[in-house]
């Protein structure tokens, strides 16, 4: 079993689950795959926009990260998730309709909410026009936020460092902070002072697409090698 490192500090994306799920569905669901699929549906539907929000069974069965959490054998995982769709539909959690697409029939699943029921009615009345999706919804491994990156690569997250990171989030793009931490690790300069110096340099001198600051002048080189940043910047 892979250990979970815990939820990192800072802002995290969240998924809303109705209280009714915990009072009625959670005690009733006795199949782990059905439970996982139900939670997956809450997450996936909230990644979408528009009037009609639905899951395409084929897309869920193509979500490798989700299926790996069901069974190491892909065929067994596919069979288990397909059965879980049927169980969730029989329970009334999901609503199932089949629509025609250019590639043949597609199985769509809506959450049994007022919006989902309206969508199913629209399908039945011919008011729903299915055109497929350009970007399937799928689980991804989220990149750690800057607090987790610091703890994993630099050192303990003290209150002072936490304040510095919060200020850095305001002053610099998150991608810059992640890249600066990576550079500090690569150069074995694991300190916030070094990371802050990199960020300050990128902000004052500019940063090219490769992640480096512009080429410094001779005066800049001496300022970094012999001046106040001599203990932080490695040339």
PDB file of C-alpha atoms in Angstrom:
ATOM      1  CA  UNK A   1       0.000   0.000   0.000  1.00  0.00           C
ATOM      2  CA  UNK A   2       1.361   3.392  -0.991  1.00  0.00           C
ATOM      3  CA  UNK A   3       1.423   5.803   1.946  1.00  0.00           C
ATOM      4  CA  UNK A   4      -0.398   9.135   1.667  1.00  0.00           C
ATOM      5  CA  UNK A   5       1.724  12.116   2.675  1.00  0.00           C
ATOM      6  CA  UNK A   6      -1.258  14.139   3.868  1.00  0.00           C
ATOM      7  CA  UNK A   7      -2.954  17.213   2.488  1.00  0.00           C
ATOM      8  CA  UNK A   8      -0.443  20.043   1.998  1.00  0.00           C
ATOM      9  CA  UNK A   9      -0.960  23.562   3.323  1.00  0.00           C
ATOM     10  CA  UNK A  10      -2.291  26.293   1.061  1.00  0.00           C
ATOM     11  CA  UNK A  11      -5.284  26.474  -1.232  1.00  0.00           C
ATOM     12  CA  UNK A  12      -6.534  23.165  -2.634  1.00  0.00           C
ATOM     13  CA  UNK A  13      -9.172  22.390  -5.242  1.00  0.00           C
ATOM     14  CA  UNK A  14     -12.314  20.914  -3.689  1.00  0.00           C
ATOM     15  CA  UNK A  15     -15.276  18.836  -4.856  1.00  0.00           C
ATOM     16  CA  UNK A  16     -18.756  19.329  -3.402  1.00  0.00           C
ATOM     17  CA  UNK A  17     -20.619  16.242  -2.194  1.00  0.00           C
ATOM     18  CA  UNK A  18     -24.230  16.641  -0.931  1.00  0.00           C
ATOM     19  CA  UNK A  19     -24.915  15.714   2.699  1.00  0.00           C
ATOM     20  CA  UNK A  20     -27.605  13.329   1.444  1.00  0.00           C
ATOM     21  CA  UNK A  21     -24.823  11.156   0.032  1.00  0.00           C
ATOM     22  CA  UNK A  22     -23.470  10.537   3.539  1.00  0.00           C
ATOM     23  CA  UNK A  23     -26.853   9.985   5.179  1.00  0.00           C
ATOM     24  CA  UNK A  24     -28.482   7.766   2.525  1.00  0.00           C
ATOM     25  CA  UNK A  25     -26.064   6.496  -0.114  1.00  0.00           C
ATOM     26  CA  UNK A  26     -22.922   5.808   1.917  1.00  0.00           C
ATOM     27  CA  UNK A  27     -24.666   3.456   4.386  1.00  0.00           C
ATOM     28  CA  UNK A  28     -26.431   1.662   1.523  1.00  0.00           C
ATOM     29  CA  UNK A  29     -23.575   1.128  -0.944  1.00  0.00           C
ATOM     30  CA  UNK A  30     -21.916  -2.201  -0.146  1.00  0.00           C
ATOM     31  CA  UNK A  31     -19.691  -2.474  -3.218  1.00  0.00           C
ATOM     32  CA  UNK A  32     -16.342  -0.654  -3.140  1.00  0.00           C
ATOM     33  CA  UNK A  33     -16.187  -0.131  -6.914  1.00  0.00           C
ATOM     34  CA  UNK A  34     -19.687   1.365  -6.954  1.00  0.00           C
ATOM     35  CA  UNK A  35     -18.647   3.689  -4.120  1.00  0.00           C
ATOM     36  CA  UNK A  36     -15.500   4.756  -5.982  1.00  0.00           C
ATOM     37  CA  UNK A  37     -17.467   5.306  -9.182  1.00  0.00           C
ATOM     38  CA  UNK A  38     -20.093   7.402  -7.375  1.00  0.00           C
ATOM     39  CA  UNK A  39     -17.429   9.679  -5.890  1.00  0.00           C
ATOM     40  CA  UNK A  40     -15.705   9.831  -9.281  1.00  0.00           C
ATOM     41  CA  UNK A  41     -18.995  10.987 -10.826  1.00  0.00           C
ATOM     42  CA  UNK A  42     -19.336  13.842  -8.329  1.00  0.00           C
ATOM     43  CA  UNK A  43     -15.799  14.953  -9.208  1.00  0.00           C
ATOM     44  CA  UNK A  44     -16.066  14.511 -12.989  1.00  0.00           C
ATOM     45  CA  UNK A  45     -19.383  16.324 -13.366  1.00  0.00           C
ATOM     46  CA  UNK A  46     -18.023  19.319 -11.479  1.00  0.00           C
ATOM     47  CA  UNK A  47     -15.189  19.605 -14.001  1.00  0.00           C
ATOM     48  CA  UNK A  48     -17.749  20.403 -16.700  1.00  0.00           C
ATOM     49  CA  UNK A  49     -19.678  23.495 -17.704  1.00  0.00           C
ATOM     50  CA  UNK A  50     -22.914  24.033 -19.548  1.00  0.00           C
ATOM     51  CA  UNK A  51     -26.537  23.045 -19.175  1.00  0.00           C
ATOM     52  CA  UNK A  52     -26.064  19.304 -19.685  1.00  0.00           C
ATOM     53  CA  UNK A  53     -23.338  17.575 -17.662  1.00  0.00           C
ATOM     54  CA  UNK A  54     -22.822  13.873 -18.113  1.00  0.00           C
ATOM     55  CA  UNK A  55     -20.321  11.044 -18.106  1.00  0.00           C
ATOM     56  CA  UNK A  56     -19.631   8.971 -21.172  1.00  0.00           C
ATOM     57  CA  UNK A  57     -19.038   5.387 -20.079  1.00  0.00           C
ATOM     58  CA  UNK A  58     -16.370   4.892 -22.733  1.00  0.00           C
ATOM     59  CA  UNK A  59     -14.365   7.847 -21.394  1.00  0.00           C
ATOM     60  CA  UNK A  60     -14.485   6.549 -17.836  1.00  0.00           C
ATOM     61  CA  UNK A  61     -13.281   3.152 -19.026  1.00  0.00           C
ATOM     62  CA  UNK A  62     -10.401   4.918 -20.786  1.00  0.00           C
ATOM     63  CA  UNK A  63      -9.310   6.715 -17.594  1.00  0.00           C
ATOM     64  CA  UNK A  64      -6.176   4.718 -16.785  1.00  0.00           C
ATOM     65  CA  UNK A  65      -5.511   6.327 -13.405  1.00  0.00           C
ATOM     66  CA  UNK A  66      -9.046   5.599 -12.196  1.00  0.00           C
ATOM     67  CA  UNK A  67      -8.972   2.020 -13.473  1.00  0.00           C
ATOM     68  CA  UNK A  68      -5.592   1.333 -11.845  1.00  0.00           C
ATOM     69  CA  UNK A  69      -7.265   2.052  -8.511  1.00  0.00           C
ATOM     70  CA  UNK A  70      -9.835  -0.652  -9.249  1.00  0.00           C
ATOM     71  CA  UNK A  71      -7.663  -3.566 -10.385  1.00  0.00           C
ATOM     72  CA  UNK A  72      -4.148  -4.069 -11.749  1.00  0.00           C
ATOM     73  CA  UNK A  73      -5.652  -6.122 -14.551  1.00  0.00           C
ATOM     74  CA  UNK A  74      -7.229  -3.700 -17.036  1.00  0.00           C
ATOM     75  CA  UNK A  75      -9.802  -6.216 -18.276  1.00  0.00           C
ATOM     76  CA  UNK A  76     -10.939  -6.994 -14.732  1.00  0.00           C
ATOM     77  CA  UNK A  77     -11.083  -3.280 -13.901  1.00  0.00           C
ATOM     78  CA  UNK A  78     -13.173  -2.558 -16.998  1.00  0.00           C
ATOM     79  CA  UNK A  79     -15.589  -5.341 -16.106  1.00  0.00           C
ATOM     80  CA  UNK A  80     -15.886  -4.134 -12.495  1.00  0.00           C
ATOM     81  CA  UNK A  81     -16.541  -0.507 -13.466  1.00  0.00           C
ATOM     82  CA  UNK A  82     -19.112  -1.541 -16.081  1.00  0.00           C
ATOM     83  CA  UNK A  83     -20.917  -3.527 -13.381  1.00  0.00           C
ATOM     84  CA  UNK A  84     -20.659  -0.555 -11.001  1.00  0.00           C
ATOM     85  CA  UNK A  85     -22.388   1.674 -13.562  1.00  0.00           C
ATOM     86  CA  UNK A  86     -25.260  -0.818 -13.657  1.00  0.00           C
ATOM     87  CA  UNK A  87     -25.454  -0.947  -9.842  1.00  0.00           C
ATOM     88  CA  UNK A  88     -25.409   2.851  -9.461  1.00  0.00           C
ATOM     89  CA  UNK A  89     -28.161   3.113 -12.077  1.00  0.00           C
ATOM     90  CA  UNK A  90     -30.277   0.432 -10.393  1.00  0.00           C
ATOM     91  CA  UNK A  91     -29.825   2.215  -7.054  1.00  0.00           C
ATOM     92  CA  UNK A  92     -31.007   5.483  -8.590  1.00  0.00           C
ATOM     93  CA  UNK A  93     -27.781   7.407  -8.098  1.00  0.00           C
ATOM     94  CA  UNK A  94     -27.207   7.698 -11.852  1.00  0.00           C
ATOM     95  CA  UNK A  95     -29.548   8.040 -14.818  1.00  0.00           C
ATOM     96  CA  UNK A  96     -28.601   6.173 -17.995  1.00  0.00           C
ATOM     97  CA  UNK A  97     -29.483   6.956 -21.603  1.00  0.00           C
ATOM     98  CA  UNK A  98     -28.058   5.720 -24.888  1.00  0.00           C
ATOM     99  CA  UNK A  99     -27.590   8.197 -27.720  1.00  0.00           C
ATOM    100  CA  UNK A 100     -26.357   7.858 -31.266  1.00  0.00           C
ATOM    101  CA  UNK A 101     -23.077   9.438 -32.327  1.00  0.00           C
ATOM    102  CA  UNK A 102     -21.014   9.375 -35.503  1.00  0.00           C
ATOM    103  CA  UNK A 103     -19.078   6.463 -33.980  1.00  0.00           C
ATOM    104  CA  UNK A 104     -22.153   4.511 -32.942  1.00  0.00           C
ATOM    105  CA  UNK A 105     -24.144   4.291 -29.703  1.00  0.00           C
ATOM    106  CA  UNK A 106     -22.775   6.059 -26.611  1.00  0.00           C
ATOM    107  CA  UNK A 107     -23.821   5.354 -23.026  1.00  0.00           C
ATOM    108  CA  UNK A 108     -24.344   8.606 -21.119  1.00  0.00           C
ATOM    109  CA  UNK A 109     -24.815   8.872 -17.363  1.00  0.00           C
ATOM    110  CA  UNK A 110     -26.329  11.819 -15.516  1.00  0.00           C
ATOM    111  CA  UNK A 111     -26.454  12.340 -11.764  1.00  0.00           C
ATOM    112  CA  UNK A 112     -30.008  11.896 -10.459  1.00  0.00           C
ATOM    113  CA  UNK A 113     -30.483  15.577  -9.653  1.00  0.00           C
ATOM    114  CA  UNK A 114     -33.021  18.079 -11.022  1.00  0.00           C
ATOM    115  CA  UNK A 115     -30.498  19.084 -13.684  1.00  0.00           C
ATOM    116  CA  UNK A 116     -29.795  15.455 -14.564  1.00  0.00           C
ATOM    117  CA  UNK A 117     -33.484  14.591 -14.765  1.00  0.00           C
ATOM    118  CA  UNK A 118     -34.105  17.592 -17.019  1.00  0.00           C
ATOM    119  CA  UNK A 119     -31.286  16.422 -19.271  1.00  0.00           C
ATOM    120  CA  UNK A 120     -32.748  12.918 -19.573  1.00  0.00           C
ATOM    121  CA  UNK A 121     -36.129  14.438 -20.413  1.00  0.00           C
ATOM    122  CA  UNK A 122     -34.436  16.553 -23.093  1.00  0.00           C
ATOM    123  CA  UNK A 123     -32.928  13.381 -24.588  1.00  0.00           C
ATOM    124  CA  UNK A 124     -36.285  11.619 -24.581  1.00  0.00           C
ATOM    125  CA  UNK A 125     -37.987  14.618 -26.220  1.00  0.00           C
ATOM    126  CA  UNK A 126     -35.279  15.023 -28.854  1.00  0.00           C
ATOM    127  CA  UNK A 127     -34.057  18.362 -27.493  1.00  0.00           C
ATOM    128  CA  UNK A 128     -30.607  17.036 -26.627  1.00  0.00           C
ATOM    129  CA  UNK A 129     -28.074  17.051 -29.435  1.00  0.00           C
ATOM    130  CA  UNK A 130     -25.024  14.921 -28.658  1.00  0.00           C
ATOM    131  CA  UNK A 131     -21.887  16.006 -30.469  1.00  0.00           C
ATOM    132  CA  UNK A 132     -19.205  14.249 -28.462  1.00  0.00           C
ATOM    133  CA  UNK A 133     -16.445  15.946 -26.516  1.00  0.00           C
ATOM    134  CA  UNK A 134     -13.077  17.256 -27.645  1.00  0.00           C
ATOM    135  CA  UNK A 135     -11.489  16.995 -24.174  1.00  0.00           C
ATOM    136  CA  UNK A 136     -12.543  13.923 -22.167  1.00  0.00           C
ATOM    137  CA  UNK A 137     -12.622  14.319 -18.405  1.00  0.00           C
ATOM    138  CA  UNK A 138      -9.966  12.155 -16.746  1.00  0.00           C
ATOM    139  CA  UNK A 139      -8.103  11.994 -13.484  1.00  0.00           C
ATOM    140  CA  UNK A 140      -4.609  13.470 -13.439  1.00  0.00           C
ATOM    141  CA  UNK A 141      -1.910  13.396 -10.821  1.00  0.00           C
ATOM    142  CA  UNK A 142      -1.961  16.924  -9.477  1.00  0.00           C
ATOM    143  CA  UNK A 143       1.350  18.682  -9.119  1.00  0.00           C
ATOM    144  CA  UNK A 144       2.239  19.522  -5.502  1.00  0.00           C
ATOM    145  CA  UNK A 145       1.736  23.130  -4.468  1.00  0.00           C
ATOM    146  CA  UNK A 146       4.730  25.240  -3.494  1.00  0.00           C
ATOM    147  CA  UNK A 147       4.452  24.365   0.203  1.00  0.00           C
ATOM    148  CA  UNK A 148       4.648  20.647  -0.518  1.00  0.00           C
ATOM    149  CA  UNK A 149       7.457  21.220  -3.032  1.00  0.00           C
ATOM    150  CA  UNK A 150       9.447  23.114  -0.426  1.00  0.00           C
ATOM    151  CA  UNK A 151       8.961  20.433   2.238  1.00  0.00           C
ATOM    152  CA  UNK A 152       9.792  17.609  -0.156  1.00  0.00           C
ATOM    153  CA  UNK A 153      12.879  19.217  -1.666  1.00  0.00           C
ATOM    154  CA  UNK A 154      14.304  21.907   0.617  1.00  0.00           C
ATOM    155  CA  UNK A 155      13.415  21.385   4.273  1.00  0.00           C
ATOM    156  CA  UNK A 156      10.876  21.781   7.094  1.00  0.00           C
ATOM    157  CA  UNK A 157       8.107  24.315   6.618  1.00  0.00           C
ATOM    158  CA  UNK A 158       8.676  26.677   9.557  1.00  0.00           C
ATOM    159  CA  UNK A 159       6.269  29.565  10.291  1.00  0.00           C
ATOM    160  CA  UNK A 160       8.836  32.016   8.904  1.00  0.00           C
ATOM    161  CA  UNK A 161       9.266  30.034   5.682  1.00  0.00           C
ATOM    162  CA  UNK A 162       5.479  29.751   5.418  1.00  0.00           C
ATOM    163  CA  UNK A 163       5.221  33.542   5.515  1.00  0.00           C
ATOM    164  CA  UNK A 164       7.942  33.832   2.858  1.00  0.00           C
ATOM    165  CA  UNK A 165       6.133  31.378   0.590  1.00  0.00           C
ATOM    166  CA  UNK A 166       2.818  33.183   1.007  1.00  0.00           C
ATOM    167  CA  UNK A 167       4.488  36.430   0.001  1.00  0.00           C
ATOM    168  CA  UNK A 168       6.174  34.702  -2.941  1.00  0.00           C
ATOM    169  CA  UNK A 169       2.766  33.451  -4.133  1.00  0.00           C
ATOM    170  CA  UNK A 170       1.706  37.087  -4.317  1.00  0.00           C
ATOM    171  CA  UNK A 171       4.884  38.344  -5.998  1.00  0.00           C
ATOM    172  CA  UNK A 172       5.658  35.592  -8.531  1.00  0.00           C
ATOM    173  CA  UNK A 173       3.845  33.062 -10.750  1.00  0.00           C
ATOM    174  CA  UNK A 174       3.537  29.620  -9.134  1.00  0.00           C
ATOM    175  CA  UNK A 175       5.423  28.056 -12.059  1.00  0.00           C
ATOM    176  CA  UNK A 176       8.398  30.329 -11.368  1.00  0.00           C
ATOM    177  CA  UNK A 177       8.538  29.251  -7.731  1.00  0.00           C
ATOM    178  CA  UNK A 178       8.439  25.587  -8.721  1.00  0.00           C
ATOM    179  CA  UNK A 179      11.224  26.093 -11.270  1.00  0.00           C
ATOM    180  CA  UNK A 180      13.343  28.034  -8.772  1.00  0.00           C
ATOM    181  CA  UNK A 181      12.998  25.221  -6.220  1.00  0.00           C
ATOM    182  CA  UNK A 182      14.009  22.722  -8.902  1.00  0.00           C
ATOM    183  CA  UNK A 183      17.093  24.788  -9.788  1.00  0.00           C
ATOM    184  CA  UNK A 184      18.062  24.992  -6.116  1.00  0.00           C
ATOM    185  CA  UNK A 185      17.867  21.204  -5.870  1.00  0.00           C
ATOM    186  CA  UNK A 186      19.846  20.658  -9.082  1.00  0.00           C
ATOM    187  CA  UNK A 187      22.602  22.993  -7.843  1.00  0.00           C
ATOM    188  CA  UNK A 188      22.521  21.570  -4.304  1.00  0.00           C
ATOM    189  CA  UNK A 189      21.702  25.024  -2.891  1.00  0.00           C
ATOM    190  CA  UNK A 190      18.782  23.996  -0.718  1.00  0.00           C
ATOM    191  CA  UNK A 191      17.849  27.247   0.994  1.00  0.00           C
ATOM    192  CA  UNK A 192      15.047  29.765   0.686  1.00  0.00           C
ATOM    193  CA  UNK A 193      17.578  32.595   0.336  1.00  0.00           C
ATOM    194  CA  UNK A 194      18.919  30.991  -2.828  1.00  0.00           C
ATOM    195  CA  UNK A 195      15.422  30.403  -4.236  1.00  0.00           C
ATOM    196  CA  UNK A 196      14.403  33.982  -3.438  1.00  0.00           C
ATOM    197  CA  UNK A 197      17.531  35.279  -5.190  1.00  0.00           C
ATOM    198  CA  UNK A 198      16.615  33.347  -8.355  1.00  0.00           C
ATOM    199  CA  UNK A 199      13.059  34.693  -8.301  1.00  0.00           C
ATOM    200  CA  UNK A 200      14.239  38.239  -7.717  1.00  0.00           C
ATOM    201  CA  UNK A 201      16.680  37.931 -10.601  1.00  0.00           C
ATOM    202  CA  UNK A 202      14.007  36.647 -12.971  1.00  0.00           C
ATOM    203  CA  UNK A 203      11.706  39.486 -11.953  1.00  0.00           C
ATOM    204  CA  UNK A 204      14.306  42.239 -12.358  1.00  0.00           C
ATOM    205  CA  UNK A 205      16.173  40.927 -15.415  1.00  0.00           C
ATOM    206  CA  UNK A 206      13.474  38.994 -17.213  1.00  0.00           C
ATOM    207  CA  UNK A 207      13.105  35.269 -17.794  1.00  0.00           C
ATOM    208  CA  UNK A 208      13.266  33.603 -21.185  1.00  0.00           C
ATOM    209  CA  UNK A 209      11.119  30.673 -22.277  1.00  0.00           C
ATOM    210  CA  UNK A 210      13.799  28.184 -21.264  1.00  0.00           C
ATOM    211  CA  UNK A 211      13.472  29.272 -17.656  1.00  0.00           C
ATOM    212  CA  UNK A 212      16.690  31.236 -17.502  1.00  0.00           C
ATOM    213  CA  UNK A 213      17.251  34.914 -16.950  1.00  0.00           C
ATOM    214  CA  UNK A 214      18.670  36.944 -19.810  1.00  0.00           C
ATOM    215  CA  UNK A 215      22.427  36.676 -20.304  1.00  0.00           C
ATOM    216  CA  UNK A 216      24.036  38.945 -17.686  1.00  0.00           C
ATOM    217  CA  UNK A 217      26.513  41.651 -18.524  1.00  0.00           C
ATOM    218  CA  UNK A 218      30.070  41.540 -17.188  1.00  0.00           C
ATOM    219  CA  UNK A 219      29.052  43.982 -14.442  1.00  0.00           C
ATOM    220  CA  UNK A 220      26.150  41.703 -13.506  1.00  0.00           C
ATOM    221  CA  UNK A 221      28.490  38.724 -13.250  1.00  0.00           C
ATOM    222  CA  UNK A 222      30.774  40.508 -10.813  1.00  0.00           C
ATOM    223  CA  UNK A 223      27.763  41.726  -8.821  1.00  0.00           C
ATOM    224  CA  UNK A 224      26.556  38.165  -8.327  1.00  0.00           C
ATOM    225  CA  UNK A 225      29.948  36.480  -7.899  1.00  0.00           C
ATOM    226  CA  UNK A 226      31.534  39.044  -5.602  1.00  0.00           C
ATOM    227  CA  UNK A 227      28.580  41.017  -4.186  1.00  0.00           C
ATOM    228  CA  UNK A 228      25.748  40.301  -1.813  1.00  0.00           C
ATOM    229  CA  UNK A 229      24.577  37.236  -3.760  1.00  0.00           C
ATOM    230  CA  UNK A 230      27.995  35.537  -3.812  1.00  0.00           C
ATOM    231  CA  UNK A 231      26.906  32.851  -1.334  1.00  0.00           C
ATOM    232  CA  UNK A 232      23.711  32.036  -3.245  1.00  0.00           C
ATOM    233  CA  UNK A 233      24.392  31.987  -6.966  1.00  0.00           C
ATOM    234  CA  UNK A 234      26.514  29.273  -8.519  1.00  0.00           C
ATOM    235  CA  UNK A 235      28.480  30.232 -11.668  1.00  0.00           C
TER     236      UNK A 235
END
